Amino acid sequence: MRTVTFHVSRAGLLLFGVLCILLSLKLSTYRFGASDFSEMIDSGWRIVSGQVPGRDFVCTFPPSFYLFIATMYRHFGVTWHSLALGEALFFAVLCLLGWRLTGLLRSVLGTTDTFFVFLFYFVGQMIPLISINMPWHASIAQSIACYAILTTFVLLKRENPSTLLRVELFLHLTLGLIGLILSKPNTAYPPILLCLVLLAMARTPKWLVWGSLAASLVAASVVLSTAHISLLGMLDGYRGLSGRLVPHPLVYGILLNRPGVPAIIGLANLCVYAMIAPVLTLFGLTYWRERHDLLKRPLDLLALGACATGILGMATNFDLKLTDTPLVLLGIALFSVTGASRALLIRRRLIWTTLPLVYFCFLTGTTRQRGQTIGLWANEDCGARITLHDPFFGTFHNCAVFGSVMQEADRTLASGPADQRVFFGPDLEFMYARNRIVSPLHLPLWWHPGTSYPLGHLAEINRAWDEDRFDTVIFVHDLRANTPQAIQDELRDKYVQVPGTELIDVYKPRALQPAAIQ
């Protein structure tokens, strides 16, 4: 590739990235997926309100997620569009960092290989932007892992860099490690170990390797202290999460009859597997043939580790598997540029894999599949669609029933005192931030045993719900998904459902209601 073509091609990718940002911001105004996004909204709202994870509420989200949400609220306001803008900025920053890092490879890889690496790094960052449009903890971990692995690749590939360049790469590595320390452990912690071990094996200067680790631990502690959390407290929050540790079936909805999981998720996952299977197979066979003296080839080990981490994400994340492909794509791309004998065939296969994958990404994003599969009010069967004008969501396009749910909840809240204690059930957690209501203390962000809270804490959670003594309890009509039985018993014994709503179920303390209602 000629030098001019190289620069024009990279600039073209950045321009395409700007168009992707505009598309993502537009797509974010369609179809609210209540599940997942509700607790996302509430997590940042709690931080902004002064609550402390682990002390004031049960939190199993990684700090990179809820602190990022809170930061967007503080700078751009407590609105839905702040979160969409945050995802766009996150994408832009990581793309620019990747632009710089791959530029450092040009002198050792040449223009063609350098552009090839940047192309697949860029695609990996683009996938969550288009398919989700919102920050999400699994995709944050994937994106930062790609950045850290690319940094490690540059460190391994650039021999005898200048002191100034080493300092720059030290800062890149430190920044990547900070992000990984604060991110979702299943796909963030393996890359930490991978990068540090391989750099140590390659005899990278000790001050750079272990200095970056020490600096990242200190910096991560400082970041956590802004929310009154410690590193040990963060790690303790992951303890007892059996639902996060056991690999889940890689296909939902088709090969496994899992209640509540739409078949479209299984179909989408099968499409992703069908697209990546050929290049993964070729990668595996090539790797096996060249397995001799593997410990002497840290670049190949780095590529293998990236792919393995991506597959681990597919096995342990609940999300659509499309968002777990970035590390796989980057790992194979790095593998293809480290050996001339393997380059041509693997590159062709990788390109023919990525083209339909990118098309599928845009198809998933423009149809808002992520919102449809997790939202009561976003699927194709939710009725007529309207344009809403809401103080939190802004101008938003969704099913009419979604607006009606919020209107009924608003009327219910308006009928009570301003200082009433309110509990919103599953899929309605976003209402705390929307209505600027203090979120309840000592309860999980959402209700999923073994995932949103350790099973061993159930008795404490039940007791906390009882002690909160809510004045108003609101559920989506006939929806008690995963709500502990003890809380449902408490609701039946000490509360009474009040009439006047169709789309939500409203409960008030039984002792305060007229005898006619009781």
PDB file of C-alpha atoms in Angstrom, residues 5 20 24 27 41 56 74 90 100 130 147 165 186 242-243 266 275 306 326 329 342 397 406 430 505 514:
ATOM      1  CA  THR A   5      -3.253   5.485   0.107  1.00  0.00           C
ATOM      2  CA  CYS A  20     -21.350   5.737  12.771  1.00  0.00           C
ATOM      3  CA  SER A  24     -25.824   5.570  16.800  1.00  0.00           C
ATOM      4  CA  LEU A  27     -30.816   4.902  16.713  1.00  0.00           C
ATOM      5  CA  ILE A  41     -29.895   4.162  34.392  1.00  0.00           C
ATOM      6  CA  ASP A  56     -26.071   1.671  50.338  1.00  0.00           C
ATOM      7  CA  ARG A  74     -22.782  15.029  35.917  1.00  0.00           C
ATOM      8  CA  PHE A  90     -16.100   6.342  24.356  1.00  0.00           C
ATOM      9  CA  ARG A 100      -2.012   6.552  17.357  1.00  0.00           C
ATOM     10  CA  ILE A 130     -23.960   0.351  16.344  1.00  0.00           C
ATOM     11  CA  TYR A 147      -6.910  -1.313  23.377  1.00  0.00           C
ATOM     12  CA  LEU A 165       8.287   6.385  22.906  1.00  0.00           C
ATOM     13  CA  ASN A 186     -14.624 -12.307  32.958  1.00  0.00           C
ATOM     14  CA  SER A 242     -22.563 -18.100  40.948  1.00  0.00           C
ATOM     15  CA  GLY A 243     -24.579 -16.870  37.975  1.00  0.00           C
ATOM     16  CA  GLY A 266     -30.695 -17.897  19.539  1.00  0.00           C
ATOM     17  CA  MET A 275     -19.911 -16.235  10.262  1.00  0.00           C
ATOM     18  CA  ALA A 306      -7.222 -12.367  22.591  1.00  0.00           C
ATOM     19  CA  PRO A 326     -14.133  -7.767  18.741  1.00  0.00           C
ATOM     20  CA  LEU A 329     -11.350 -10.370  15.166  1.00  0.00           C
ATOM     21  CA  ARG A 342       0.016 -17.553   6.979  1.00  0.00           C
ATOM     22  CA  HIS A 397     -39.945   6.870  19.381  1.00  0.00           C
ATOM     23  CA  MET A 406     -45.041   6.365  32.548  1.00  0.00           C
ATOM     24  CA  PHE A 430     -35.322   3.762  35.417  1.00  0.00           C
ATOM     25  CA  ASP A 505     -49.971  -2.553  39.693  1.00  0.00           C
ATOM     26  CA  PRO A 514     -59.813   2.448  53.833  1.00  0.00           C
TER      27      PRO A 514
END
